[in-house]
Short mmCIF file of C-alpha atoms and ligand atoms in Angstrom, two decimals:
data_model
loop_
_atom_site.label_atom_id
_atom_site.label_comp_id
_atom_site.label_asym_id
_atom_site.label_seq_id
_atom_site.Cartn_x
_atom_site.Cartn_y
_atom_site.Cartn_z
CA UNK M 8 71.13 22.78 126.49
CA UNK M 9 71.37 25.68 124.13
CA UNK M 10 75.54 26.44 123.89
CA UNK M 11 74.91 29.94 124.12
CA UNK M 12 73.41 29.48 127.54
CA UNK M 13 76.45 28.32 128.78
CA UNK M 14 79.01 30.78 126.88
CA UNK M 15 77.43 33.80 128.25
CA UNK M 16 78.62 36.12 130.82
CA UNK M 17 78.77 39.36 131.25
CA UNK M 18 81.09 41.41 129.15
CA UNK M 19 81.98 44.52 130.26
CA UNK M 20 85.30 44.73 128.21
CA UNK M 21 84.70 45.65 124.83
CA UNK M 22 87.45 45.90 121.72
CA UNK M 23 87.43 49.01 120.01
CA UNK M 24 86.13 47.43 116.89
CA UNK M 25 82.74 48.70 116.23
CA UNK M 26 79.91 46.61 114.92
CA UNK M 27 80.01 46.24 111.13
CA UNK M 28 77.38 46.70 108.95
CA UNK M 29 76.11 43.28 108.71
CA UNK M 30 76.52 42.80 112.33
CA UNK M 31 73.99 45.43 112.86
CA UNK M 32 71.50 44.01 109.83
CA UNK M 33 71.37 41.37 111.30
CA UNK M 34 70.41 42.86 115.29
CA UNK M 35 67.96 45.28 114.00
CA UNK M 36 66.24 42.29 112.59
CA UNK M 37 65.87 40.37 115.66
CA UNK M 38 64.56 43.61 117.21
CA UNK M 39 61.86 44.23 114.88
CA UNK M 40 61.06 40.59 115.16
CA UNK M 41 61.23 40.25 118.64
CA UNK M 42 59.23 43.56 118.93
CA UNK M 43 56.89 41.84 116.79
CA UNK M 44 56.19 39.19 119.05
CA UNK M 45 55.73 40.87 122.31
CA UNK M 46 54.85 44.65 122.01
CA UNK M 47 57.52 45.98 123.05
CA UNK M 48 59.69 48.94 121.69
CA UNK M 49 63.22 47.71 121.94
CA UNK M 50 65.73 49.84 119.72
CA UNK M 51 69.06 49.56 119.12
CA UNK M 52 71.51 52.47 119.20
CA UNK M 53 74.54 52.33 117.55
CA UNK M 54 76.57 55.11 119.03
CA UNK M 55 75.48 55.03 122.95
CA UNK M 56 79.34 56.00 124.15
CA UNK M 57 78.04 59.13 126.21
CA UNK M 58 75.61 56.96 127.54
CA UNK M 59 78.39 55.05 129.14
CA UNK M 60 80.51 57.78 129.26
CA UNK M 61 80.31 59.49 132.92
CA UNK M 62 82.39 57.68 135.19
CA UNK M 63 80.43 58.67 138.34
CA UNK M 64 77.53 56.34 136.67
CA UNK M 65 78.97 53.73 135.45
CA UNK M 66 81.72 53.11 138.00
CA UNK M 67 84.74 52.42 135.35
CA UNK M 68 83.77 49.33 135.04
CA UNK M 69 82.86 49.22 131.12
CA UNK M 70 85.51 49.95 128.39
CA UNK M 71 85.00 50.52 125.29
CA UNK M 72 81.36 50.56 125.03
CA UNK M 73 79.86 52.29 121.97
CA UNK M 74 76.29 50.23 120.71
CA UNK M 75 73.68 49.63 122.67
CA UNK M 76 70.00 47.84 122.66
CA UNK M 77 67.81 49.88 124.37
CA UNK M 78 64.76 47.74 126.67
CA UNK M 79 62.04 49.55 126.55
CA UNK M 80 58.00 49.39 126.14
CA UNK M 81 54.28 50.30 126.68
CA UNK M 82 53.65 51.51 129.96
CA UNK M 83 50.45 50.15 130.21
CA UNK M 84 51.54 46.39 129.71
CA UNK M 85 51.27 45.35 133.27
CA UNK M 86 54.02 42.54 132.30
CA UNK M 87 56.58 45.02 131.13
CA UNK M 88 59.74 44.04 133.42
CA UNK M 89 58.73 40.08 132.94
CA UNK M 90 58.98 40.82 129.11
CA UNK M 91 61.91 43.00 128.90
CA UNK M 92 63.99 39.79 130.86
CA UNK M 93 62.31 36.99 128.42
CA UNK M 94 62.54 38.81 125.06
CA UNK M 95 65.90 40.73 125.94
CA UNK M 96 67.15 37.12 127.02
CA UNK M 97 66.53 35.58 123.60
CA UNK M 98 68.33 38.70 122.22
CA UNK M 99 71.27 38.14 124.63
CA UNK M 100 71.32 34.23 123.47
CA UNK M 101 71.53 34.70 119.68
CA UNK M 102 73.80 38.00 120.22
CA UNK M 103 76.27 35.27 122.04
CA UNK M 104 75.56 33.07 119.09
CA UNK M 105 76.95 35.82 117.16
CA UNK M 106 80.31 35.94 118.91
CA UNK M 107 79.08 39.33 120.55
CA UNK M 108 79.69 40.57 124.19
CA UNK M 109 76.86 41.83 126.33
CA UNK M 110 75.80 42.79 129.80
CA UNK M 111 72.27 43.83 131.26
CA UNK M 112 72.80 47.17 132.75
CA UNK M 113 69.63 48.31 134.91
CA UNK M 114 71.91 50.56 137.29
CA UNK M 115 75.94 51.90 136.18
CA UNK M 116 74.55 54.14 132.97
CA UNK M 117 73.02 57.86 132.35
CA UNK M 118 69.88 56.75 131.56
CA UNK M 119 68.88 60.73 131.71
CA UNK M 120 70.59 60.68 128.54
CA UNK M 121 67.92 58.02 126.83
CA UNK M 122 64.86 60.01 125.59
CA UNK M 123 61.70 57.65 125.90
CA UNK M 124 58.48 58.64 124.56
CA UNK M 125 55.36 59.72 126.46
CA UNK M 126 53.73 56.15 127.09
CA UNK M 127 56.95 54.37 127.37
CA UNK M 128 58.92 52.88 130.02
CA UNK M 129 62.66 52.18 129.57
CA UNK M 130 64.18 49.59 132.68
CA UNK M 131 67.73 48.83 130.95
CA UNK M 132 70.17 48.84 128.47
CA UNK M 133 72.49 46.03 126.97
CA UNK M 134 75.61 46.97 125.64
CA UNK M 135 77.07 44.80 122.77
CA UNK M 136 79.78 44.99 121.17
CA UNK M 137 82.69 43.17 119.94
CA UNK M 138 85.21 40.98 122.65
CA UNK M 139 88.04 39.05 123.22
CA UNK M 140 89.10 36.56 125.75
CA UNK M 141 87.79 37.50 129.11
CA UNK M 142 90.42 39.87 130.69
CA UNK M 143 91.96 39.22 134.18
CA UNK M 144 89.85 42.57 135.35
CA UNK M 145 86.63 41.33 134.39
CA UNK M 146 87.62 38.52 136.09
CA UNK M 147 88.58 40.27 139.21
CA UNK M 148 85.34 42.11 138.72
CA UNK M 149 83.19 39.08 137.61
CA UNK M 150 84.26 37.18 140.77
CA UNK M 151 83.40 40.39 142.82
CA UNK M 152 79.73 40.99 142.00
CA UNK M 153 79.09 37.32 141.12
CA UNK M 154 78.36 35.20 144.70
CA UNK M 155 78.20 32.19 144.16
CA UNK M 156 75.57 30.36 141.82
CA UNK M 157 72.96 29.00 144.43
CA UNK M 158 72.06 25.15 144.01
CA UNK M 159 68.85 23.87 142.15
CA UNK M 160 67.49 22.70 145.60
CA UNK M 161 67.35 26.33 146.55
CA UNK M 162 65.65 27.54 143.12
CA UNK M 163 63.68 25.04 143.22
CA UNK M 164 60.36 23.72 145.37
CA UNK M 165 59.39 20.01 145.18
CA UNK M 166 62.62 19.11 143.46
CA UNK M 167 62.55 15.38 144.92
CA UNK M 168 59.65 14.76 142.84
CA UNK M 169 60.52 16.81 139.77
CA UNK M 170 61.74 14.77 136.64
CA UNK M 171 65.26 14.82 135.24
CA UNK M 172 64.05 17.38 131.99
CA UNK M 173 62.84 19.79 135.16
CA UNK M 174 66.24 19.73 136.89
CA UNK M 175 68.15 19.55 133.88
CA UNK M 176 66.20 22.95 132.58
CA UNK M 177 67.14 24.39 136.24
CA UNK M 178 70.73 24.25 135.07
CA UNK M 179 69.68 27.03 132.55
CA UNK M 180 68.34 28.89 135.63
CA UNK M 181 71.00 28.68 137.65
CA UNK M 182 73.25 30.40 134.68
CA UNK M 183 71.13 32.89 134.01
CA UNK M 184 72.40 36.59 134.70
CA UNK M 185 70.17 38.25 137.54
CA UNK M 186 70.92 41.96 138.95
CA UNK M 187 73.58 41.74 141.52
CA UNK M 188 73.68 37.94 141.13
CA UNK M 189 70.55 37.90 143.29
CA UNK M 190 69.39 34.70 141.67
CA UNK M 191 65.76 35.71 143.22
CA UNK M 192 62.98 34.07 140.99
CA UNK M 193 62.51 30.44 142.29
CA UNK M 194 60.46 27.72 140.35
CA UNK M 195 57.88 25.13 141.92
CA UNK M 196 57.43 21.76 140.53
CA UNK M 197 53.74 20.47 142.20
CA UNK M 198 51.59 18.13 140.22
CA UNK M 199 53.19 17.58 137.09
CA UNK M 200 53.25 21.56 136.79
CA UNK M 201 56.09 23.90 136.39
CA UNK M 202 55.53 27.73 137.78
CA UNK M 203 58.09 30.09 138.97
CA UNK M 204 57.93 33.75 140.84
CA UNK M 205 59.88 36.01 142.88
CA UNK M 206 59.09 38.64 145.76
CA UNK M 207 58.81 41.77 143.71
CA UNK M 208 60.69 43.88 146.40
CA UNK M 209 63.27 45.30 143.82
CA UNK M 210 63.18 47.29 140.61
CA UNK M 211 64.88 44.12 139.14
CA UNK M 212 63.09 41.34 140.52
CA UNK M 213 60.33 41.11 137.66
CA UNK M 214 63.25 41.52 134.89
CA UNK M 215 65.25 38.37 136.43
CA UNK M 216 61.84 36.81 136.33
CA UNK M 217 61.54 36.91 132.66
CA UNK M 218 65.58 36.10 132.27
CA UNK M 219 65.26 32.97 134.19
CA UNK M 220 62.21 31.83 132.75
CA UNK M 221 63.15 32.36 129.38
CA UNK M 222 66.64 30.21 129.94
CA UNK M 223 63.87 27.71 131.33
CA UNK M 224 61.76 27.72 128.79
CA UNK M 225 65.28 27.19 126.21
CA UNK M 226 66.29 24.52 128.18
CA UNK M 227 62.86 22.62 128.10
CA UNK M 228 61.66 23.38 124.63
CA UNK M 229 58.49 25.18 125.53
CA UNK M 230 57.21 28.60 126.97
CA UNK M 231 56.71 30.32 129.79
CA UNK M 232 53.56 32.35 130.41
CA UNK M 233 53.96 36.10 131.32
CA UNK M 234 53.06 37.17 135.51
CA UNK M 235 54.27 36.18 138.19
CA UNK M 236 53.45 32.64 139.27
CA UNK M 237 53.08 31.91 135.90
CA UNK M 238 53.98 28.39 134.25
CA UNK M 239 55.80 26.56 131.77
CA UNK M 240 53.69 24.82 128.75
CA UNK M 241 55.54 22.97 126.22
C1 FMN B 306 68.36 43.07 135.27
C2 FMN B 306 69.86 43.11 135.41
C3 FMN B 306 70.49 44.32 135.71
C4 FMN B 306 71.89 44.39 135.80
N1 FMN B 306 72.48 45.62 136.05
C5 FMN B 306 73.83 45.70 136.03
C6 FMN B 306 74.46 46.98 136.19
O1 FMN B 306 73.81 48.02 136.38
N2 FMN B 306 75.82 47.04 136.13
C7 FMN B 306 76.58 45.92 135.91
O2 FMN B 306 77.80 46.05 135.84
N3 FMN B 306 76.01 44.68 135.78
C8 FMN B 306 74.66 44.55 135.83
N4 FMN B 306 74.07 43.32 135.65
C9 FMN B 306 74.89 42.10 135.43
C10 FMN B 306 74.94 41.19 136.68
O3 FMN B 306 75.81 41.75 137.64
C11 FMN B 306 75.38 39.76 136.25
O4 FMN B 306 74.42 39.22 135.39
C12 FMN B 306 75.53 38.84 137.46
O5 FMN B 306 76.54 39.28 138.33
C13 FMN B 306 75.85 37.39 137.03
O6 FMN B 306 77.03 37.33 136.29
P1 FMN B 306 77.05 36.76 134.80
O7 FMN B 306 76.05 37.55 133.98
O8 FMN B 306 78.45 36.95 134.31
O9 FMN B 306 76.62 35.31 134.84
C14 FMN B 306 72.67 43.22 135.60
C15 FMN B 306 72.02 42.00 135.32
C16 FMN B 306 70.65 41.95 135.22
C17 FMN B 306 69.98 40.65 134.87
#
């Protein structure tokens, strides 16, 4: 399994080193590439502080933030959420790659202070930034919002019959970061087929969708095919 998939976690802890130059060549790239790719209008900010800023939205519980990548896209792409979790995912991998903190942040930010354009539809931010060794707060904080990680039986349907590459890729799912830690998307293994879905009840739901099925889709060497209910192909 990818390394980065099990290094991640979110990082709410930042140092107060910004991003050098390089550092943000080298994200902007990845945007433009990854905008490329799926349609979406992704864009990285490099001074989001204020963003961050008000304590009454974001709780206290990020320090130091200053850059942020901003998930956003077409309104009219009825996949939107799905491909804001399984391009922003691939982001968050190779940002880990690069040594970099992150965190999804759907809820504790001002997102009045994000202009979108008419058309667009902005779910969540991802702060990166430079870290160090996890702090004893964010793991006080990690170990309050994170229950535990449910088991692959749960994620998964027809797991006696899957094959070991299935429940070896559900390993990937079970690390994957999910609003809350709600861990909702499940996957179904039926006829040689992989699929996977959640009950859309929250504004997240769809987003942890594309997360899981992205660290899936890393996991098995393949792709996942956008909606919900939709499957794996190698
Ligand atoms: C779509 C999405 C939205 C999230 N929104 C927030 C948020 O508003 N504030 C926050 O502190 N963490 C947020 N998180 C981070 C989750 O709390 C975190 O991923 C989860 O507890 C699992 O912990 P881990 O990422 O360290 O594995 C969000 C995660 C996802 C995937």
């Amino acid at each position: 399994m990818r390394q980065a998939i099990r290094d991640r976690i979110s990082r709410r802890t930042f140092t107060e080193e910004v991003l050098q130059e390089k550092e943000i060549k080298q994200i902007k790239e990845k945007i433009l590439q990854l905008n490329q790719e799926s349609g979406l209008t992704v864009e990285f900010r490099f001074d989001g502080r204020e963003v961050f800023a008000a304590r009454s939205k974001s709780y206290g519980l990020f320090k130091n933030v200053c850059s942020l990548v901003i998930m956003k896209g077409p309104a009219s792409d009825p996949a939107l959420k799905e491909k804001i979790g399984y391009y922003g995912e691939e982001l968050v991998l190779d940002l880990t790659d690069m040594g970099l903190g992150t965190c999804w942040v759907a809820g504790t930010f001002d997102r009045k202070l994000i202009e979108v354009p008419g058309g667009e539809e902005m779910y969540c931010v991802i702060p990166v930034g430079h870290i160090e060794k996890v702090t004893l707060r964010e793991k006080m904080l990690r170990s309050a919002v994170s229950k535990k990680r449910k088991s692959v039986a749960e994620r998964l349907t027809g797991a006696a019959d899957a094959p070991r590459w299935v429940t070896d890729a559900m390993e990937a799912v079970q690390l994957a970061p999910s609003a809350v830690n709600s861990q909702h998307p499940i996957f179904h293994f039926k006829e040689g087929k992989v699929t996977a879905d959640v009950v859309d009840n929250s504004p997240t739901d769809l987003i942890d969708l594309g997360i899981a099925k992205r660290n899936f889709a890393e996991a098995a060497g393949g792709q996942f095919e956008m909606g919900n209910g939709g499957a794996f192909c190698e």
